[in-house]
Short mmCIF file of N, CA, C and O in Angstrom, two decimals:
data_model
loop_
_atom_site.label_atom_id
_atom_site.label_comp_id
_atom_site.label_asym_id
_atom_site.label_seq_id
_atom_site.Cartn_x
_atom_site.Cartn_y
_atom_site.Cartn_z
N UNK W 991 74.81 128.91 60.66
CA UNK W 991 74.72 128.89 62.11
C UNK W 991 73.29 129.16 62.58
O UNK W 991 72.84 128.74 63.64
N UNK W 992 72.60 129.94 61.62
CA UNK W 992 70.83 129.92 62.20
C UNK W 992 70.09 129.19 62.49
O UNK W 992 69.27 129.00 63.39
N UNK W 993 70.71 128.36 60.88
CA UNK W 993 69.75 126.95 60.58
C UNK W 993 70.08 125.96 62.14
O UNK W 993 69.37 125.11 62.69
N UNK W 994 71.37 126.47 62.47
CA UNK W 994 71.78 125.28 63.61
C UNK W 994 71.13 125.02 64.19
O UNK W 994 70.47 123.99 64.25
N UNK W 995 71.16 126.73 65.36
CA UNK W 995 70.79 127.36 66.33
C UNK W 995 68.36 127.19 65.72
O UNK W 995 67.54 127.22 66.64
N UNK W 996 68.09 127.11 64.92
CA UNK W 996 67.05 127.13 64.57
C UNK W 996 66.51 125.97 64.69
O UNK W 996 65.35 125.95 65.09
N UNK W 997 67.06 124.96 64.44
CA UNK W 997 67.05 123.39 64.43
C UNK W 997 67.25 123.02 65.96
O UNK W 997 66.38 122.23 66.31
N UNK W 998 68.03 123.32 66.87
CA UNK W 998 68.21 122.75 67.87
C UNK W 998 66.84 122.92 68.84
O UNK W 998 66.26 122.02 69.44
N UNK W 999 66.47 124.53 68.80
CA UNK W 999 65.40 125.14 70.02
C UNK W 999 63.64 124.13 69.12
O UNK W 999 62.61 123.77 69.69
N UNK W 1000 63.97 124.02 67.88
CA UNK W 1000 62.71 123.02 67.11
C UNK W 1000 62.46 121.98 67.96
O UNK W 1000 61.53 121.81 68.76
N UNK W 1001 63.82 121.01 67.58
CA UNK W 1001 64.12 119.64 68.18
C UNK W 1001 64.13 119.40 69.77
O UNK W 1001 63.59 118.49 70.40
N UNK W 1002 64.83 120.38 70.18
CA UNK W 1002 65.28 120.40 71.47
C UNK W 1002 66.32 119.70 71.78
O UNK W 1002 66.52 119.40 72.96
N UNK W 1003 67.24 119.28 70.71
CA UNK W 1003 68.74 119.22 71.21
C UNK W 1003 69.97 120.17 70.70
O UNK W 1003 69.86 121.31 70.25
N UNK W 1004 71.06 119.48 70.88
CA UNK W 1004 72.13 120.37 70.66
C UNK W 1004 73.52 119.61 70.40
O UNK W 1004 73.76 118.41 70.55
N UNK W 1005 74.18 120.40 70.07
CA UNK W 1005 75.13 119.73 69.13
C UNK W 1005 76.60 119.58 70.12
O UNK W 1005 77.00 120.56 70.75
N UNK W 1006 77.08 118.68 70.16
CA UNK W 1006 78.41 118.69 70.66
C UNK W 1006 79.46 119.21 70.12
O UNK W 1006 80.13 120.06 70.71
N UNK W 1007 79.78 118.72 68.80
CA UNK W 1007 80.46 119.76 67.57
C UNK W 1007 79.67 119.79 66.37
O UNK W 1007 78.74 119.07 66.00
N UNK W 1008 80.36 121.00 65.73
CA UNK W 1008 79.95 121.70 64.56
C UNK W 1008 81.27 121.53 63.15
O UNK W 1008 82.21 122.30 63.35
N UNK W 1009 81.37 120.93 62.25
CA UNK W 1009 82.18 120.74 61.26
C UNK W 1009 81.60 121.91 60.18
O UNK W 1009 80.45 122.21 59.86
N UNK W 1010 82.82 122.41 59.81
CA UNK W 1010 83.06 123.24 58.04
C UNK W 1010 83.53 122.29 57.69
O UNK W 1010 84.13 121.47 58.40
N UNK W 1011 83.24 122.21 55.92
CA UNK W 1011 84.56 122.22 55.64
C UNK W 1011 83.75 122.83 53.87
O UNK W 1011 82.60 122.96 53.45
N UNK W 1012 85.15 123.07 53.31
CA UNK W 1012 85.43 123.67 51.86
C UNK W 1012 83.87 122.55 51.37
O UNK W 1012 83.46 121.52 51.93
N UNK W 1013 83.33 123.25 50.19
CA UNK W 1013 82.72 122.23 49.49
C UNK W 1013 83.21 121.32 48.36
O UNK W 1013 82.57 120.49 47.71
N UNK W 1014 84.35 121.62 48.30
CA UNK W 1014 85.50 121.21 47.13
C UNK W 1014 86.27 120.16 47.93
O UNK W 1014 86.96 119.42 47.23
N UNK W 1015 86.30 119.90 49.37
CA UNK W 1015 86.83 118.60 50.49
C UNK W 1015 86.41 117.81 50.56
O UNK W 1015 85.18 117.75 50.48
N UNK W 1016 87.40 116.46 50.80
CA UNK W 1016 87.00 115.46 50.41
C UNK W 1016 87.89 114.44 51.50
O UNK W 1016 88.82 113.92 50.89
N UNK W 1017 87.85 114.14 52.55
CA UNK W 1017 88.37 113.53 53.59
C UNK W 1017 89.68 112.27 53.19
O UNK W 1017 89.49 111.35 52.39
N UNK W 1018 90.28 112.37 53.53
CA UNK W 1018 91.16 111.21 52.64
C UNK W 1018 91.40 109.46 53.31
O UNK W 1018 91.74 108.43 52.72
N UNK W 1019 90.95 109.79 55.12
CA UNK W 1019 90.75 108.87 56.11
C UNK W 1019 89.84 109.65 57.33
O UNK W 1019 89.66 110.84 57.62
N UNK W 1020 89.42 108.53 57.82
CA UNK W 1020 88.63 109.12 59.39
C UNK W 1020 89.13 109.52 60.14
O UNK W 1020 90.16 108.97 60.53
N UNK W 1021 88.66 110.73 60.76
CA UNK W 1021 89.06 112.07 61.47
C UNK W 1021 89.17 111.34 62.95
O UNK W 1021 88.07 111.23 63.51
N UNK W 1022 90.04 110.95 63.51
CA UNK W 1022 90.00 110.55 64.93
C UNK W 1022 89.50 111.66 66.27
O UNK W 1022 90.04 112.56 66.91
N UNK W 1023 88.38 111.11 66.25
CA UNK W 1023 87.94 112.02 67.13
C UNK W 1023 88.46 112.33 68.87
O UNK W 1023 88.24 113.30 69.60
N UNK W 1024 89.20 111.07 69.08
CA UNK W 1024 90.07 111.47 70.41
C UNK W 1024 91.62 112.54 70.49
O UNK W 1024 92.57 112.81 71.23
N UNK W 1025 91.11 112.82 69.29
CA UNK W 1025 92.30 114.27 69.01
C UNK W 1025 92.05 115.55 68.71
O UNK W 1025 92.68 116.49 68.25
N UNK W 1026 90.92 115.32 69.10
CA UNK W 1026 90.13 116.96 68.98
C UNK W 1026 89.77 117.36 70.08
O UNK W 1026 89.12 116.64 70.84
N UNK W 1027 90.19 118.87 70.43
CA UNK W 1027 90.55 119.05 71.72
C UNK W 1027 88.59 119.91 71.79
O UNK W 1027 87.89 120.36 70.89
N UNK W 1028 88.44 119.81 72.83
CA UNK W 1028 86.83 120.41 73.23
C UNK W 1028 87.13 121.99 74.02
O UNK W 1028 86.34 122.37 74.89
N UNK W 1029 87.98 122.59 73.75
CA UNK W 1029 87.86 123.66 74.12
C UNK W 1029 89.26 124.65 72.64
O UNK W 1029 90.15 125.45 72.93
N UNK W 1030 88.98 124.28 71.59
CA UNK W 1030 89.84 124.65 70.37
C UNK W 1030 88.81 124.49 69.60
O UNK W 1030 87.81 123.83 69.89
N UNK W 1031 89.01 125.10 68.53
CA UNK W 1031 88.66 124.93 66.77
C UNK W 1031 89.68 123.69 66.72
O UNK W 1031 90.62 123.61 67.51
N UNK W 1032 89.44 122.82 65.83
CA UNK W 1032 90.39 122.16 64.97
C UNK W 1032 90.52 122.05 63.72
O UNK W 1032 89.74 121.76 62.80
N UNK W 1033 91.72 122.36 63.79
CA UNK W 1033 91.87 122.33 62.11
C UNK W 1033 92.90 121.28 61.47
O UNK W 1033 93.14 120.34 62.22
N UNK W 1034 93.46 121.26 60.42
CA UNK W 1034 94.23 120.09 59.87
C UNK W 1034 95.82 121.04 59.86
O UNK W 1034 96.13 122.16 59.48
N UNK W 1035 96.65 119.75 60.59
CA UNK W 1035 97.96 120.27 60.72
C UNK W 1035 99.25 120.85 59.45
O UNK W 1035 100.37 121.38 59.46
N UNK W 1036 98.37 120.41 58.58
CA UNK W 1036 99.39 121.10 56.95
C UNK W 1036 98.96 122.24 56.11
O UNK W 1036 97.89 122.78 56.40
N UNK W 1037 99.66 122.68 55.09
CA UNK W 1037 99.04 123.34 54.15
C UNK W 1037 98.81 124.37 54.72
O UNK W 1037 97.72 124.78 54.32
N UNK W 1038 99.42 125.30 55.76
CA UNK W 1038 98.75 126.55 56.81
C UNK W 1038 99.41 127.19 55.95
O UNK W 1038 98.58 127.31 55.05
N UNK W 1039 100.62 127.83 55.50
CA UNK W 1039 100.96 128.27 54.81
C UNK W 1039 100.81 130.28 55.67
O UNK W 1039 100.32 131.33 55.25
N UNK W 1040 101.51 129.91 56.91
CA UNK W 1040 102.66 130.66 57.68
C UNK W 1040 100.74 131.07 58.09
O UNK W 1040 100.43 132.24 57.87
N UNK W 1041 99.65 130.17 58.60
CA UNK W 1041 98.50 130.45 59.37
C UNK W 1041 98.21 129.18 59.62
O UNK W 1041 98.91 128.20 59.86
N UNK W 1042 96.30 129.43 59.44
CA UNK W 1042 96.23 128.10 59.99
C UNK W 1042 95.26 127.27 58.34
O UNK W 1042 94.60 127.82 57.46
N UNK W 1043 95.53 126.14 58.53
CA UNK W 1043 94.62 125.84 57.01
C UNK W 1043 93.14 125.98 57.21
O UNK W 1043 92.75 125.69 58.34
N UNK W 1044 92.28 126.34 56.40
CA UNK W 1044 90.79 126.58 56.32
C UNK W 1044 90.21 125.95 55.76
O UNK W 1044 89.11 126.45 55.51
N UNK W 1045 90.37 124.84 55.32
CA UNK W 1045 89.93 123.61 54.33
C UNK W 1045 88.69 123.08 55.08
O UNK W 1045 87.57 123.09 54.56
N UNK W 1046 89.05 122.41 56.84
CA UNK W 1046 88.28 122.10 57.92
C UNK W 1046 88.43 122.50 59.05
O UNK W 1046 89.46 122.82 59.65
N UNK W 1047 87.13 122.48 59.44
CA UNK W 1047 87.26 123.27 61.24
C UNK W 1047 85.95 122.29 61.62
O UNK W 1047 84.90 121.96 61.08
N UNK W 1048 86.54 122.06 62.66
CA UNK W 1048 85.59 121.10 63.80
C UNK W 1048 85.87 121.61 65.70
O UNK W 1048 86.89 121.74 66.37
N UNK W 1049 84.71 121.76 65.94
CA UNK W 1049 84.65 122.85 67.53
C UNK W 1049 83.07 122.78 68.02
O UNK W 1049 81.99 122.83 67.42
N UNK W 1050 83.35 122.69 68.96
CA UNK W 1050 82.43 123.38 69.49
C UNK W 1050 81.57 124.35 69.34
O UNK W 1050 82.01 125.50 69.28
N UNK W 1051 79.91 124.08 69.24
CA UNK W 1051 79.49 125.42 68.88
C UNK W 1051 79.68 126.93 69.31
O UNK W 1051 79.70 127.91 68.57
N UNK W 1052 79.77 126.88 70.35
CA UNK W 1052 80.28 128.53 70.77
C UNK W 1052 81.55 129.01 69.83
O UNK W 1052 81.51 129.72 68.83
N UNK W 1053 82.80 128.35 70.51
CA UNK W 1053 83.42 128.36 69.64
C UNK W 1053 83.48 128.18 68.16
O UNK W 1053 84.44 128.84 67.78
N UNK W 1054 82.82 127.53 67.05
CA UNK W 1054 82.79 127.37 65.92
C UNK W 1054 81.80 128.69 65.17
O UNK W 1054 81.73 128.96 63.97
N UNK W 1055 81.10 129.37 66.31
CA UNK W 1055 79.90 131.11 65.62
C UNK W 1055 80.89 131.87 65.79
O UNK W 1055 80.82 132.75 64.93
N UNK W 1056 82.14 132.05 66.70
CA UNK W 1056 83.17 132.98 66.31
C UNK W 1056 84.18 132.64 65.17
O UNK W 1056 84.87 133.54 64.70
N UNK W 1057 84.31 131.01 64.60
CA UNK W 1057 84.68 131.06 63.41
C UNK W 1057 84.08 131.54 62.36
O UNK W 1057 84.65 132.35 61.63
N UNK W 1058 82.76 131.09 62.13
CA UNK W 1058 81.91 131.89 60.80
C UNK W 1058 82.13 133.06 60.92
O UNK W 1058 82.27 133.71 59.88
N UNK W 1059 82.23 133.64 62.04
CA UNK W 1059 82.02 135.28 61.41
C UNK W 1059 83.53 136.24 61.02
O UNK W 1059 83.99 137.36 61.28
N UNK W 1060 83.87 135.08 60.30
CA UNK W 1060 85.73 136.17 59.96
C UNK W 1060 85.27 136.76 58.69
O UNK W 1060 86.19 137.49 58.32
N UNK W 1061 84.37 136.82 57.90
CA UNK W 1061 83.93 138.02 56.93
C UNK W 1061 83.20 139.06 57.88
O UNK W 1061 82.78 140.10 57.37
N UNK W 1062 83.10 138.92 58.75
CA UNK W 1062 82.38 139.78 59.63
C UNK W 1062 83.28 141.27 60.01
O UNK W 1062 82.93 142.45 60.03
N UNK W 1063 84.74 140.50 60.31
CA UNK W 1063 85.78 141.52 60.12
C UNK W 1063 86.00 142.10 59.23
O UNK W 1063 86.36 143.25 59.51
N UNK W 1064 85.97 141.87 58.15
CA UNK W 1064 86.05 142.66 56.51
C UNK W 1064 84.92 143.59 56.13
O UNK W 1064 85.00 144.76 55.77
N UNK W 1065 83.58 142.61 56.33
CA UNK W 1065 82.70 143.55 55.54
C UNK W 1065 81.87 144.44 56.92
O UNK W 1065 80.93 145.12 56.50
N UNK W 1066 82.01 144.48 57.84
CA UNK W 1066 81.41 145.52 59.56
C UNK W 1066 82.57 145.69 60.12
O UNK W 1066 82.61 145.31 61.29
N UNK W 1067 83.12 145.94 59.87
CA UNK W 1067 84.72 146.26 61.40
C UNK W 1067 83.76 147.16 62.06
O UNK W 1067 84.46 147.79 62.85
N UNK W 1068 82.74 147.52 62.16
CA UNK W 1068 82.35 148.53 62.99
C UNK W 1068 80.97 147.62 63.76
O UNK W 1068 79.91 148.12 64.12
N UNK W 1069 81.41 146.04 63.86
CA UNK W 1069 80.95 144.99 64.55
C UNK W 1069 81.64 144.30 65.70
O UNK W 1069 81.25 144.05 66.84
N UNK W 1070 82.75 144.06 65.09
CA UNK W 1070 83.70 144.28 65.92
C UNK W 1070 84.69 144.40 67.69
O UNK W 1070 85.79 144.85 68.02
N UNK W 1071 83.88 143.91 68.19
CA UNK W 1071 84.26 144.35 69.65
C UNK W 1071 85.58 144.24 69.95
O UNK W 1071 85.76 144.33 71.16
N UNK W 1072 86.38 144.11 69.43
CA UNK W 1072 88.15 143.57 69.44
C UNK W 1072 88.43 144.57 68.26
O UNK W 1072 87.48 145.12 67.69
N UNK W 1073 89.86 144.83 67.85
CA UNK W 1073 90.16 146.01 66.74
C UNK W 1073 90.38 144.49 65.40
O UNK W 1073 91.05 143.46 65.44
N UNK W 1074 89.73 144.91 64.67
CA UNK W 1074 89.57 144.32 63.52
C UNK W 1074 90.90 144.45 62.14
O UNK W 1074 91.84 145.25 62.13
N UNK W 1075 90.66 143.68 61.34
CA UNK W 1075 92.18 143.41 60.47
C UNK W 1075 91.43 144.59 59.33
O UNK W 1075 90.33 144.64 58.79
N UNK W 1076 92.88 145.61 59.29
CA UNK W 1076 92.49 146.30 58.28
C UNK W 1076 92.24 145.48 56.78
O UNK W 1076 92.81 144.47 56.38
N UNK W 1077 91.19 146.29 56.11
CA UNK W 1077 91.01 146.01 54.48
C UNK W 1077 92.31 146.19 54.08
O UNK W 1077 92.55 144.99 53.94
N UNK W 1078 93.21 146.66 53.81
CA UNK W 1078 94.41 146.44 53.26
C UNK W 1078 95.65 145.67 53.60
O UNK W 1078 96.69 145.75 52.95
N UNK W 1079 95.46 144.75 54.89
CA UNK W 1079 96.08 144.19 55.59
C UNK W 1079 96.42 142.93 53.88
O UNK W 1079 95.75 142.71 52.87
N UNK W 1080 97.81 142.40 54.39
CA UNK W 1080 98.51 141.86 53.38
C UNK W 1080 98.04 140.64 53.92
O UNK W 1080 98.98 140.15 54.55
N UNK W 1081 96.73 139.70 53.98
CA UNK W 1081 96.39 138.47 54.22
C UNK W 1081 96.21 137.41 53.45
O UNK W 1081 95.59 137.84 52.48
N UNK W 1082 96.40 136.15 53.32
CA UNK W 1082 95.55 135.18 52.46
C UNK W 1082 94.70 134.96 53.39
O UNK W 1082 94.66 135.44 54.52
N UNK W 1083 93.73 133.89 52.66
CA UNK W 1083 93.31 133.30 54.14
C UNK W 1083 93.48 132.23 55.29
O UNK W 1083 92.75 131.94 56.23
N UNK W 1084 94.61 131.77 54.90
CA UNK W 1084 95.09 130.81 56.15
C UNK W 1084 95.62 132.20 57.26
O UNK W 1084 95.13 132.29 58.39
N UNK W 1085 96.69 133.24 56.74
CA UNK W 1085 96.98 133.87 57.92
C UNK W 1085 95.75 135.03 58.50
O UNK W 1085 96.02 135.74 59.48
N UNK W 1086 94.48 135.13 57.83
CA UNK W 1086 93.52 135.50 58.30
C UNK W 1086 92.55 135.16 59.16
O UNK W 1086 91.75 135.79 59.85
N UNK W 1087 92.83 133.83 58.95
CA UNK W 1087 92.02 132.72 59.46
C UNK W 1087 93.06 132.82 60.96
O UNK W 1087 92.51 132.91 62.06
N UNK W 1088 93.96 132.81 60.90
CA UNK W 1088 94.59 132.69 62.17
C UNK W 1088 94.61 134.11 63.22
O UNK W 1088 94.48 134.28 64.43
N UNK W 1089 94.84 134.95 62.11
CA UNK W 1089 94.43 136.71 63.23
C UNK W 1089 93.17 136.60 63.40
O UNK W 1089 92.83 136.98 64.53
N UNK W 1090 92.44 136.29 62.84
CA UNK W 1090 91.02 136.02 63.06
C UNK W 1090 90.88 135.25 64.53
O UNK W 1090 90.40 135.91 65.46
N UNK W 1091 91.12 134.46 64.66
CA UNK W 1091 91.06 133.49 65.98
C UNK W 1091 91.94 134.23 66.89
O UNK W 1091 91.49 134.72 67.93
N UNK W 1092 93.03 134.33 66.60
CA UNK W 1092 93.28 134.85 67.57
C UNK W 1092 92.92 136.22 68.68
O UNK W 1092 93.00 136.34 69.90
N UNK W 1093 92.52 137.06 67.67
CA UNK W 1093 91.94 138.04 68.14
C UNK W 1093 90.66 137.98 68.48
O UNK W 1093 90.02 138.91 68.97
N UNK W 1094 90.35 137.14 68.28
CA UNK W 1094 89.11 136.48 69.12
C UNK W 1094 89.06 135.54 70.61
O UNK W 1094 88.01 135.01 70.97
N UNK W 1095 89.81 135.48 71.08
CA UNK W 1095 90.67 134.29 71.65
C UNK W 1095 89.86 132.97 71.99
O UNK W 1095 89.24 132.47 72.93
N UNK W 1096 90.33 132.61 70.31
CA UNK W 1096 89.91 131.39 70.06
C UNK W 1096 91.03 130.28 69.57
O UNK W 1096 91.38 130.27 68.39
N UNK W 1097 91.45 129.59 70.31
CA UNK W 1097 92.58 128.45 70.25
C UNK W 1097 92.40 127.48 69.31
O UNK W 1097 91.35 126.92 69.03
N UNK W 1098 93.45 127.30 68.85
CA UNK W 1098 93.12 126.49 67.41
C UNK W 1098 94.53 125.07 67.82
O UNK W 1098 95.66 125.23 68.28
N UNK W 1099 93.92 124.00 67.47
CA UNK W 1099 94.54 122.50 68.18
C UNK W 1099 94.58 122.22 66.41
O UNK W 1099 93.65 122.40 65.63
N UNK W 1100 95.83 121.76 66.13
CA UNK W 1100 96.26 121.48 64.70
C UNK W 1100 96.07 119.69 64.76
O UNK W 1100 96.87 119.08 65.46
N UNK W 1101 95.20 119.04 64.16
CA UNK W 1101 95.31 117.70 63.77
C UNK W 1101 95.38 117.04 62.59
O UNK W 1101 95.17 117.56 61.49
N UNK W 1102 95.76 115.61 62.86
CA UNK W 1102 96.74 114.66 61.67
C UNK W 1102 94.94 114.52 60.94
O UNK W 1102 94.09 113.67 61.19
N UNK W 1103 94.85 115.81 59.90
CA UNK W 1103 93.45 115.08 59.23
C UNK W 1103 93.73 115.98 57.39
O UNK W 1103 93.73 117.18 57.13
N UNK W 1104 93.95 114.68 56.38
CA UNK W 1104 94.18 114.57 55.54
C UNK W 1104 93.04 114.88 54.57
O UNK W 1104 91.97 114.28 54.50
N UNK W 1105 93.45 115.95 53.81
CA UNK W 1105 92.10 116.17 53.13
C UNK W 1105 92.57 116.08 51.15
O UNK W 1105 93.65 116.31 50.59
N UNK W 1106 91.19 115.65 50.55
CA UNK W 1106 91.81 116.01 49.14
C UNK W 1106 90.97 117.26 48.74
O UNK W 1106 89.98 117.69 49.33
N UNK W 1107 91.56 117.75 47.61
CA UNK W 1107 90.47 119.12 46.88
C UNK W 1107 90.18 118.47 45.51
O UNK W 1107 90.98 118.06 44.68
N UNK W 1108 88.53 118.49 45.50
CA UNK W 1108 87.76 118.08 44.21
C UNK W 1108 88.77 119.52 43.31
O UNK W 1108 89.37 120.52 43.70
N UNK W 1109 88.54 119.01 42.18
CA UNK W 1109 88.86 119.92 41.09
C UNK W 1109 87.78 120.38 40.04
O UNK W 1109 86.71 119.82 39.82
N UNK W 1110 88.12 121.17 39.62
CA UNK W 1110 86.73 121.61 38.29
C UNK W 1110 87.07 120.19 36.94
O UNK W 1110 86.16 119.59 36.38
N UNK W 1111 88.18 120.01 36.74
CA UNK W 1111 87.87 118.32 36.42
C UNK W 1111 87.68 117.07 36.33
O UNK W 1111 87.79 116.12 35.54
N UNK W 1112 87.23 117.45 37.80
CA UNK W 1112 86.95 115.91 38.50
C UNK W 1112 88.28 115.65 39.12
O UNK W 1112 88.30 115.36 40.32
N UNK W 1113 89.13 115.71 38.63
CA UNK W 1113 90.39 115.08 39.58
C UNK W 1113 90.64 115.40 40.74
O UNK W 1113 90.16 116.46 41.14
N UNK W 1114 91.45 114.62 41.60
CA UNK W 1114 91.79 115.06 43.11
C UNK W 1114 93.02 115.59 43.41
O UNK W 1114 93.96 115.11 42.76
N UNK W 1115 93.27 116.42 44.20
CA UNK W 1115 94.51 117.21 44.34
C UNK W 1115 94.46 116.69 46.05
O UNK W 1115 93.41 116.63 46.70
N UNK W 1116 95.92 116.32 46.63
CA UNK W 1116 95.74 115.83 47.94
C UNK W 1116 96.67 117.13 48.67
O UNK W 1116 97.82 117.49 48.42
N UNK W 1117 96.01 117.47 49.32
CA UNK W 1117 96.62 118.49 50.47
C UNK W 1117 97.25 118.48 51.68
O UNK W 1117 97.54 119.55 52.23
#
């Protein structure tokens, strides 16, 4: 997010959205962009696994610097301006990913976007 924010005030522009995704993702078709809502994170509608999936997120920059910082809750809770998820809280990270946003109140818009996972042997696993 520095490099973003570092790059933009250089250049003098700015970004409309900001994409994550896993470095192990691998898109399976094109992300329709008239289904991404401009005031949500978006993420991909499967694989949440009782949260939200973390594979990809596409948002808005404001919105997308309160996604990066969900280790922020783990390793500073005393950063924090909202009450933070205890260290022993029973999370993966899809349902972290989702207390995370939420307690941020940051809205998350679930879309039809199909992803595969590279594997350590080359093969593809579709998600």
């Amino acid at each position: 997010n520095e490099l973003r924010h570092f790059y933009e005030i250089q250049q003098g522009v700015s970004y409309r959205w900001v994409v994550r995704a896993r470095w192990d993702t691998l898109l399976k078709e094109p992300i329709r962009m008239s289904h991404l809502q401009d005031d949500a994170v978006n993420v991909p509608n499967h694989h949440s696994h009782g949260g939200l999936n973390d594979k990809l997120a596409i948002g808005p920059p404001e919105l997308m610097e309160k996604y990066f910082r969900q280790l922020d809750d783990v390793y500073r809770p005393d950063s924090c301006k909202v009450r933070c998820v205890p260290l022993a809280a029973p999370y993966q990270a899809e349902t972290f990913l989702q207390a995370h946003l939420d307690r941020h109140g940051v809205l998350a818009n679930q879309i039809d976007a199909r992803v595969h996972i590279l594997r350590a042997d080359g093969s593809l696993s579709e998600t």
